[in-house]
Coordinates of C-alpha atoms (C1' of nucleotides) in Angstrom, one line a residue:
Chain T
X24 CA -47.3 -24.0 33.1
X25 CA -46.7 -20.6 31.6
X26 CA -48.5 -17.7 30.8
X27 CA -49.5 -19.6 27.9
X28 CA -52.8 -20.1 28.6
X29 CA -53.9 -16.6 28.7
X30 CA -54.3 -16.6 24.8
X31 CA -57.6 -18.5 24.5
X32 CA -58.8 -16.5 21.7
X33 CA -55.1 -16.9 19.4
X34 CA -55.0 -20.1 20.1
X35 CA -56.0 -21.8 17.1
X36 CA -53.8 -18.9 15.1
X37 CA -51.1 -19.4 17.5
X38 CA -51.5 -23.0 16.6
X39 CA -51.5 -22.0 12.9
X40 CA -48.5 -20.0 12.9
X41 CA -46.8 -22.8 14.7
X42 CA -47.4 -25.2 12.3
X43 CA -45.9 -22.9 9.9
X44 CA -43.3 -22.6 11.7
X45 CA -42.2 -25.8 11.8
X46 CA -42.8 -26.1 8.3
X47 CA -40.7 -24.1 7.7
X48 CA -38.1 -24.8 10.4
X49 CA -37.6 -28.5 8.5
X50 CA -38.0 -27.2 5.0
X51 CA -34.2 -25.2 6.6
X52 CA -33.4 -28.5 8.1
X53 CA -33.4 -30.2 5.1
X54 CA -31.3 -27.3 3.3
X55 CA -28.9 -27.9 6.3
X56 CA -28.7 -31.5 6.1
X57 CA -26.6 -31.3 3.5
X58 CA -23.7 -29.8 5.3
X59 CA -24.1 -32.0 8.6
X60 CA -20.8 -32.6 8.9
X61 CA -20.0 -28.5 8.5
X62 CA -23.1 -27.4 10.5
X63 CA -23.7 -30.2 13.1
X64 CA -24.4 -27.1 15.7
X65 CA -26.9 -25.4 13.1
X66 CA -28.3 -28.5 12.4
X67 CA -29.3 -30.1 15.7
X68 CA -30.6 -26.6 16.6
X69 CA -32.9 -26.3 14.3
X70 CA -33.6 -30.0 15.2
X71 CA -34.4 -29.1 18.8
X72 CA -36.5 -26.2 17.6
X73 CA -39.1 -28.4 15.6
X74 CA -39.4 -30.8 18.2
X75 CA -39.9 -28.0 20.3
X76 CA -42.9 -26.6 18.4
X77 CA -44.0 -29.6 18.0
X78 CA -43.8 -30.4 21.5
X79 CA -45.7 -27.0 22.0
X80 CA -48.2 -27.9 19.4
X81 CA -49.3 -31.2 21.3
X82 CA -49.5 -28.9 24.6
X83 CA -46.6 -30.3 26.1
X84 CA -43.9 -28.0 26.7
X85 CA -40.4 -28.9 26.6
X86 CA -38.4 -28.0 29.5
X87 CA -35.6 -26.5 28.4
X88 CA -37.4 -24.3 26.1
X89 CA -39.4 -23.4 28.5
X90 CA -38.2 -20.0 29.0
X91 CA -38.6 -18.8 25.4
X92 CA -41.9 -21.1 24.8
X93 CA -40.9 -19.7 21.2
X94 CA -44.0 -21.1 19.7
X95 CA -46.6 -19.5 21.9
X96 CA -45.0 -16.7 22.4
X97 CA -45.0 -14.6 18.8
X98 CA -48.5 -12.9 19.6
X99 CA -46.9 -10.2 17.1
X100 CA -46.5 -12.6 14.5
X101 CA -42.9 -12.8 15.0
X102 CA -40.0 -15.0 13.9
X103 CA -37.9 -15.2 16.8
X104 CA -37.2 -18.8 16.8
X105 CA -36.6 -18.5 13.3
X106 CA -33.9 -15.3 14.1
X107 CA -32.8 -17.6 16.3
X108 CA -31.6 -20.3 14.8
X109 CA -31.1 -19.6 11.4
X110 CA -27.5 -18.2 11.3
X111 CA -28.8 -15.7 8.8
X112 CA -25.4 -13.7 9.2
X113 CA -22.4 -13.5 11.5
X114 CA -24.0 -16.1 13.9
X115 CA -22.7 -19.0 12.0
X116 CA -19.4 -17.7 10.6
X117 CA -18.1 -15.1 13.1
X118 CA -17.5 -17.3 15.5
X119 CA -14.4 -18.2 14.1
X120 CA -13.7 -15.5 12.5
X121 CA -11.8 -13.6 14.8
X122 CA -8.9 -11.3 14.0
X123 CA -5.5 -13.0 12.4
X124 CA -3.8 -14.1 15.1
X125 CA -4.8 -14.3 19.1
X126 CA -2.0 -15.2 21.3
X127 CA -4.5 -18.0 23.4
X128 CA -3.8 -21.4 21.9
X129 CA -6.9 -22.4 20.1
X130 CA -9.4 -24.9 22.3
X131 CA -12.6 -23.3 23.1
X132 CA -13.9 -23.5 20.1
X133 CA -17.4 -24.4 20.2
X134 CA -19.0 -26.8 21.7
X135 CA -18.8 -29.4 18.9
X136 CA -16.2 -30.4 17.9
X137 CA -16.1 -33.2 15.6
X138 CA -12.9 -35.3 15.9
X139 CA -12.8 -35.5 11.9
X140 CA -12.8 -31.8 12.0
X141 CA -14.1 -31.4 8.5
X142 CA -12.2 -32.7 5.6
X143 CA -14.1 -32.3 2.5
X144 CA -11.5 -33.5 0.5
X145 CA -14.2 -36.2 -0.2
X146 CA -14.4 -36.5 -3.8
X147 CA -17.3 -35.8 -6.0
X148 CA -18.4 -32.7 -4.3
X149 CA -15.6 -31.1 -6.0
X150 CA -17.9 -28.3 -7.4
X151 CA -20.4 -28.5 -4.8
X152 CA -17.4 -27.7 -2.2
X153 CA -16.5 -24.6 -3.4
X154 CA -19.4 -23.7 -3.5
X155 CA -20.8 -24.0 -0.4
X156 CA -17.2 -22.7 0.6
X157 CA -17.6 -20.0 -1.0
X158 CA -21.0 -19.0 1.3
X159 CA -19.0 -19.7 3.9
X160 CA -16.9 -17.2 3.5
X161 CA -18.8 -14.6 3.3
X162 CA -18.1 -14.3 7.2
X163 CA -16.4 -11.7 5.0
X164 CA -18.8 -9.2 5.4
X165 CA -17.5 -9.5 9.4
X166 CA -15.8 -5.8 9.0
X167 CA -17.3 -4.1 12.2
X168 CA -14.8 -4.9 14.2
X169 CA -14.1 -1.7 15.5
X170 CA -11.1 -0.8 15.2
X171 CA -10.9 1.1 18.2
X172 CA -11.6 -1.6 20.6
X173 CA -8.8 -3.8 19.2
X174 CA -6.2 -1.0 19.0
X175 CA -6.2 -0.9 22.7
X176 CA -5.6 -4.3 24.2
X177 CA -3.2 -5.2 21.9
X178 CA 0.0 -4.9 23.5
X179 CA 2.2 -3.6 21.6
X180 CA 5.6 -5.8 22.8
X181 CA 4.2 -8.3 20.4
X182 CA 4.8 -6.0 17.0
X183 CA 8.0 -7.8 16.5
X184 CA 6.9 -10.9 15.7
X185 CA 5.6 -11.9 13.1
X186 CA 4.7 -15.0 13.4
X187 CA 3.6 -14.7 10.5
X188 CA 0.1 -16.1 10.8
X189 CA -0.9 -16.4 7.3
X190 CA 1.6 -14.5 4.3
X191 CA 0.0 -13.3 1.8
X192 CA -1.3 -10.4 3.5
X193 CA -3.6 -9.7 0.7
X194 CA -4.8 -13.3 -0.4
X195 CA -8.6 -13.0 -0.9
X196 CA -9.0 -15.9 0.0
X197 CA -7.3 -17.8 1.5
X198 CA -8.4 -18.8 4.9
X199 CA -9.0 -22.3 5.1
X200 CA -10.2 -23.2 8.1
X201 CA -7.4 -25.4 8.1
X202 CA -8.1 -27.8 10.3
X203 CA -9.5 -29.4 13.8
X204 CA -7.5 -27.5 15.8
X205 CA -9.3 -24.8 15.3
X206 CA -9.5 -21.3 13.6
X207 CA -6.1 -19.6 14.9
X208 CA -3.9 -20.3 12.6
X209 CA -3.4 -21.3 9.3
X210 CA -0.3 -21.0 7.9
X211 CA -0.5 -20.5 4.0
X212 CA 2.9 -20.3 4.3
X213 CA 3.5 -24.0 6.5
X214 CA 5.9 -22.3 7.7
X215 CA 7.0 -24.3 10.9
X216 CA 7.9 -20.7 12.3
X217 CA 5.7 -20.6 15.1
X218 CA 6.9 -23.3 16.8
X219 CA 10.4 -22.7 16.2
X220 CA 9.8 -19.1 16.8
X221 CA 13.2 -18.3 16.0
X222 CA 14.9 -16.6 13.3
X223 CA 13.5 -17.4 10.4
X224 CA 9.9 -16.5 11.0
X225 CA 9.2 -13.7 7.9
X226 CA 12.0 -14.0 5.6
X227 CA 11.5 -17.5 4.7
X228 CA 8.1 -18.6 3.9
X229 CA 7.6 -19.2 0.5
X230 CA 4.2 -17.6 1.0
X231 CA 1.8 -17.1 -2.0
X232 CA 3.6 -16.6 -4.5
X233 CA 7.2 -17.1 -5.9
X234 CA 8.4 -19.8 -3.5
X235 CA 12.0 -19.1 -5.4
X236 CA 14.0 -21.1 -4.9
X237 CA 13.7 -24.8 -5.8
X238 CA 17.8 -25.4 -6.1
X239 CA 19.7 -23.6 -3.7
X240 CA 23.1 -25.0 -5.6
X241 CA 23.4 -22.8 -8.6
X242 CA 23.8 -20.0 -6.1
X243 CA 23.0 -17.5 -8.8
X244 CA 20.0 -16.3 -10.3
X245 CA 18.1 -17.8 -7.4
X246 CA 15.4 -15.5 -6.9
X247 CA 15.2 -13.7 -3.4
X248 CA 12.9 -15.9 -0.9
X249 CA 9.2 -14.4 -1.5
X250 CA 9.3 -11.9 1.5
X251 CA 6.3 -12.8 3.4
X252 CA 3.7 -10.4 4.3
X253 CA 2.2 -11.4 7.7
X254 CA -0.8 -8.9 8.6
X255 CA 1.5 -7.6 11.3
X256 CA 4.3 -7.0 8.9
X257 CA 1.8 -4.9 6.7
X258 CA 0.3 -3.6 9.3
X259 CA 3.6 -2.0 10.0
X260 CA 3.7 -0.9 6.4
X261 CA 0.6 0.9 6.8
X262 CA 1.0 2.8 9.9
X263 CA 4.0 4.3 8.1
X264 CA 2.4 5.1 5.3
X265 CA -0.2 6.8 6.9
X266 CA 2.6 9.1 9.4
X267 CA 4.0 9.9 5.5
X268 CA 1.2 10.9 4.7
X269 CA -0.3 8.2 2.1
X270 CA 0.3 5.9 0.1
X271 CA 0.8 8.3 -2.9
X272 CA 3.4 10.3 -1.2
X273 CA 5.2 7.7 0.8
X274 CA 8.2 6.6 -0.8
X275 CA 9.6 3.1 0.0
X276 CA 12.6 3.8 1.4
X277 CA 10.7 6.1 4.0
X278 CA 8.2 3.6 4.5
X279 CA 10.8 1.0 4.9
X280 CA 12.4 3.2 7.6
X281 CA 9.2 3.8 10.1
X282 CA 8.2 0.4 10.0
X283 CA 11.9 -0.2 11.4
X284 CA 11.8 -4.3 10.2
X285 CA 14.8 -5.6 10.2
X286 CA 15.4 -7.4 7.2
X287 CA 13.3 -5.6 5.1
X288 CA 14.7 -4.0 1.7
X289 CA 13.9 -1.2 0.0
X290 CA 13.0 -3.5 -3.1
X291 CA 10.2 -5.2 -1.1
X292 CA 8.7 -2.6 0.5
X293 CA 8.8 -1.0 -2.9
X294 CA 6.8 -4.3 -4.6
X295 CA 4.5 -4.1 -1.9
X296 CA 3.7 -0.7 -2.2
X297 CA 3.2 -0.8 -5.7
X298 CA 0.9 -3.8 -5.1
X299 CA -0.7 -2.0 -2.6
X300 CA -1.3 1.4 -4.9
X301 CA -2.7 -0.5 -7.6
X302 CA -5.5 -2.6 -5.4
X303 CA -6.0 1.4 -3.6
X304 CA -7.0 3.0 -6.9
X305 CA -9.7 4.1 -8.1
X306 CA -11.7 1.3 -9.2
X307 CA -12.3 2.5 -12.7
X308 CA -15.4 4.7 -14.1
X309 CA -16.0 1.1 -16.2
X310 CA -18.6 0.7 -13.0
X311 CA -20.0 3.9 -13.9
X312 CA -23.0 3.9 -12.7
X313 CA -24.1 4.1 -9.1
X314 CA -25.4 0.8 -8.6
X315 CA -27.0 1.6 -5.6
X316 CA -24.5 1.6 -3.2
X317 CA -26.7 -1.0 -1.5
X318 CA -25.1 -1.5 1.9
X319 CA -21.3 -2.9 3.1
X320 CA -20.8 -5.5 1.1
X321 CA -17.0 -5.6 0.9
X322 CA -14.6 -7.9 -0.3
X323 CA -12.9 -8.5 2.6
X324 CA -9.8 -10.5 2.8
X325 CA -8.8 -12.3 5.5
X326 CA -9.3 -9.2 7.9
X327 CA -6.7 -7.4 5.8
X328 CA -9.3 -5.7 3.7
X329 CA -11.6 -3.3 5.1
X330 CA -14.2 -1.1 4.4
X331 CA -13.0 2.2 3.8
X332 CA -15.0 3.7 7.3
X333 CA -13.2 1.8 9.4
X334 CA -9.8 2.9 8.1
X335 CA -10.7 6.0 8.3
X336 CA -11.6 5.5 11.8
X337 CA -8.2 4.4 12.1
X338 CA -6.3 6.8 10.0
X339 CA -8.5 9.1 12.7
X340 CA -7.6 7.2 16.2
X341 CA -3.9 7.7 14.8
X342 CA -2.1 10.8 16.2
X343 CA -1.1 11.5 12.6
X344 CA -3.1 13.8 11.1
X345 CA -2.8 13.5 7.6
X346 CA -4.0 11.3 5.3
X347 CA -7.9 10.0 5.6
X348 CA -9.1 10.2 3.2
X349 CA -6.8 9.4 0.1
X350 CA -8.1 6.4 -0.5
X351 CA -10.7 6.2 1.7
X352 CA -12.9 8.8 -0.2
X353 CA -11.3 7.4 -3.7
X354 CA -11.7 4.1 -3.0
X355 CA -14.8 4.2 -1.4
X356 CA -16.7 1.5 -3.3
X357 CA -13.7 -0.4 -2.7
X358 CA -12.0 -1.7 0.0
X359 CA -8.4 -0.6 1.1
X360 CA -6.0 -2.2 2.8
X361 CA -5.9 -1.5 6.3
X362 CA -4.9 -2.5 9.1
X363 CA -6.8 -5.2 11.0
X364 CA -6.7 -3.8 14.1
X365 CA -4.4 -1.1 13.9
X366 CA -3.0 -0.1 17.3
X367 CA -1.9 3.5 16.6
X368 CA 1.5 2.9 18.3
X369 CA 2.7 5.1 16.2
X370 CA 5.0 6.0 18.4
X371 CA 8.4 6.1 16.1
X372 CA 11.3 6.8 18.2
X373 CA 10.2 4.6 20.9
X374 CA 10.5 1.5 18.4
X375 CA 14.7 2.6 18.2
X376 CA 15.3 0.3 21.1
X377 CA 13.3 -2.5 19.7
X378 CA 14.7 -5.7 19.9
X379 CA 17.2 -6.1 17.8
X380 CA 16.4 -9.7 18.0
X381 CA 15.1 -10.3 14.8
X382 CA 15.4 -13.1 12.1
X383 CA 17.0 -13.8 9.5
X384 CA 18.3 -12.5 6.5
X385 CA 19.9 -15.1 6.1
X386 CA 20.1 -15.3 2.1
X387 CA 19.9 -11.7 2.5
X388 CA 23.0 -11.1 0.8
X389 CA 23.0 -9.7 -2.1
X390 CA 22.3 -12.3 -4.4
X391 CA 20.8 -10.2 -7.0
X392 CA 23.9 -8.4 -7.4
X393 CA 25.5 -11.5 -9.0
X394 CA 22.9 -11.4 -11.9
X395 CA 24.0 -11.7 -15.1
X396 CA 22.2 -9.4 -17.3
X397 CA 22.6 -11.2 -20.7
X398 CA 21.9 -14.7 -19.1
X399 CA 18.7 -13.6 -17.8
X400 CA 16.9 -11.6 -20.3
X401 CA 17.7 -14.4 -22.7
X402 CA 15.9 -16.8 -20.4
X403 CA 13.0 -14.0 -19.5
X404 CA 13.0 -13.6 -23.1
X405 CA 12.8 -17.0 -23.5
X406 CA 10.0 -17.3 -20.8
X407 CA 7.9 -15.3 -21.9
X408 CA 7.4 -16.3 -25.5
X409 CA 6.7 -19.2 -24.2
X410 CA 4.2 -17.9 -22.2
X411 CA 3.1 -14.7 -23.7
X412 CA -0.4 -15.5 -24.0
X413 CA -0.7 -16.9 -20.6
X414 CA -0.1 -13.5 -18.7
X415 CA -1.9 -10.9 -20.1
X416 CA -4.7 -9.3 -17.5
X417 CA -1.9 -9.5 -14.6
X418 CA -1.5 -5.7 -15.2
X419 CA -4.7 -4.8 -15.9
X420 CA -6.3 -5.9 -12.4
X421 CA -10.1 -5.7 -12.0
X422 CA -9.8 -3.7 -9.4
Chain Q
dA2 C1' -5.9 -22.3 -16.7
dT3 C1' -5.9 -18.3 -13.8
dA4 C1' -5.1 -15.1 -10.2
dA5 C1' -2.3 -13.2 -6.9
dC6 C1' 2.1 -12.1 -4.9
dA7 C1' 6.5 -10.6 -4.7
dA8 C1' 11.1 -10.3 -7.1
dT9 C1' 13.4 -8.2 -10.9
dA10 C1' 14.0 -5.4 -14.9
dT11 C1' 13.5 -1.0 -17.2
Chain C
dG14 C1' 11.1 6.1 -7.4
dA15 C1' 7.5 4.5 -10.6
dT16 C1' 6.1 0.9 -13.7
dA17 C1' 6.5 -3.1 -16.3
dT18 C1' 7.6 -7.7 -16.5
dT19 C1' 8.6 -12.2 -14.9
dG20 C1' 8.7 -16.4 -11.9
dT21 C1' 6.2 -19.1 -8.6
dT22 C1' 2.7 -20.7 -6.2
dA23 C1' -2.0 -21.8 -5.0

DNA sequence: ATAACAATAT
DNA sequence: GATATTGTTA
């Protein structure tokens, strides 16, 4: 018992357009079906929607949608049932999007929360898997967060820990919604750290890359453990480069004083800043050609990679002048890194009573200095004849 | 087989 | 300090 009666004269149209709607509300369902297990919530929706209409169609109207009486209501021809339900954009991936870490345990959730949590480790649907992963990432294109929002809550006693959420702070990809629990965290790194939560949270972590060490006899040429990268830890990195300045001024050893780490060398804050100045520069006038700039679509990492506006905005909320636009304005079809949230704590001297209480260096000694030159280039040598072919483009990145 | 990351080498 | 190269891992 509505207002829906008014509408004698749309009614067959209304009746019409329902009918299309429903059409085309199971003509989604079935695209959907496929990924029941991924989109139970998407799918009953939608579900609950046709019956709806159809409900409406027959003249009964569901209770619960009363309210919305979607069907009837669209005198203007609109879609907002359709709006509604379809997660066109951020509805279906934001919600677990979120920012790196969140101090909360995970357990809201949603409301569904299927005990199997989704393990598409199934088999055949090898190809089909990334594919659809692939969609799903494109939560990517979650980069509004504004920055200036985040910056303030954030309390800034927690900068010290790096739990390291996920290393590679630049991984494109490499969220994988790990697992029931939920979206917090994933560790790319399985490092046990947070638990622990003791020493040996950032050193050790055999991140992406170079794990290192696979014998730890031979105490020699063991490579360094890979330094991971949490987003706080670069975070760090670029609030200092952005006090020197930029990234093309910035020298490491400067950078690797302001963001005050202990444990942090010279040697990694210089890899990582080379890292970070190649994915910064200018794409390459290879894209000549203005494809229309269309709108945001950035390749977002893992909240590390941002459009260029919002860093801005940060490099602006920072006290520290300089800076802006370096990359912003170079790399503007691009994406620089940035901070996720960057709380402009820049404060520097206040961080020279920081806790001292920091992990581990523990194979921080100078292993490298026990390097034998001749042993090692024969083996590099070696290596990379062996290899030669196989890296090539490593230099050359796309971006 | 490849890309990305970080450690080393130059 | 800047680049180039190499070793590992995903």
């Amino acid at each position: 018992m509505i207002g829906k009666i008014h509408n004698h004269h749309s009614a067959e149209e209304k009746t019409q357009i329902c009918q299309e709607y429903i059409e085309a509300l199971e003509e989604e369902r079935r695209k959907i079906q496929v990924f029941q297990r991924e989109l139970p919530l998407c799918l009953e929706l939608v579900t609950q929607a046709i019956e709806s209409c159809k409900q409406q169609l027959s003249g009964t109207t569901p209770e619960r949608f009363q309210g919305q009486s979607e069907c009837s209501e669209q005198t203007s021809g609109e879609i907002p049932v359709l709006e509604e339900f379809m997660p066109v954009k951020r509805n279906s991936s934001c919600d677990d999007d979120e920012e790196e870490e969140e101090e909360d345990d995970e357990e809201e959730e949603e409301s569904e929360k299927p005990t199997k949590n989704y393990n598409y480790k199934s088999i055949d649907k090898s190809s089909k898997k990334s594919d659809w992963l692939k969609s799903v990432q494109l939560w990517n294109q979650t980069p509004d967060l504004p920055p200036i929002e985040e910056s303030s809550p954030r309390k800034v006693s927690v900068i010290e820990v790096k739990r390291n959420g996920n290393g590679g702070a630049f991984h494109p990809f490499k969220k994988e919604k790990s697992g029931g629990t939920s979206t917090a965290t994933n560790s790319p790194c399985s490092v046990p750290a947070a638990a622990a939560g003791s020493s040996s949270t950032e050193t050790a972590g055999g991140c992406g890359g170079g794990g290192g060490n696979k014998e730890d006899k031979e105490g020699q040429s063991q490579r360094k453990a890979r330094r991971c990268w949490s987003p706080e830890l670069h975070r760090r990195f670029l609030n200092a480069l952005q006090q020197l300045g930029g990234s093309h001024v910035a020298t490491p050893k400067q950078i690797r004083e302001l963001m005050k780490v202990d444990g942090l060398t010279n040697d990694e804050v210089k890899s990582h800043l080379q890292k970070y100045r190649l994915h910064t520069r200018r794409p390459t006038p290879s894209m000549h050609n203005d494809n229309n700039p269309q709108q945001p679509q950035f390749v977002v990492v893992g909240g590390i990679w941002v459009p260029p506006p919002e860093y801005a905005a940060v490099a602006t909320a920072t006290p520290t002048p300089l800076l802006s636009r370096e990359e912003s304005s170079v790399a503007a079809p691009k994406s620089i890194y940035a901070p996720i949230a960057a709380p402009p704590p820049p404060a520097p001297q206040t961080a020279k009573s920081r806790t001292p209480r920091q992990q581990c260096k523990q194979l921080d000694s100078d292993q490298r200095a026990s390097r034998s030159h001749d042993r090692d280039r024969g083996i590099r040598c070696n290596s990379s004849a062996t290899s030669s072919s196989a890296r090539t483009s490593t230099a050359s990145l796309a971006f």
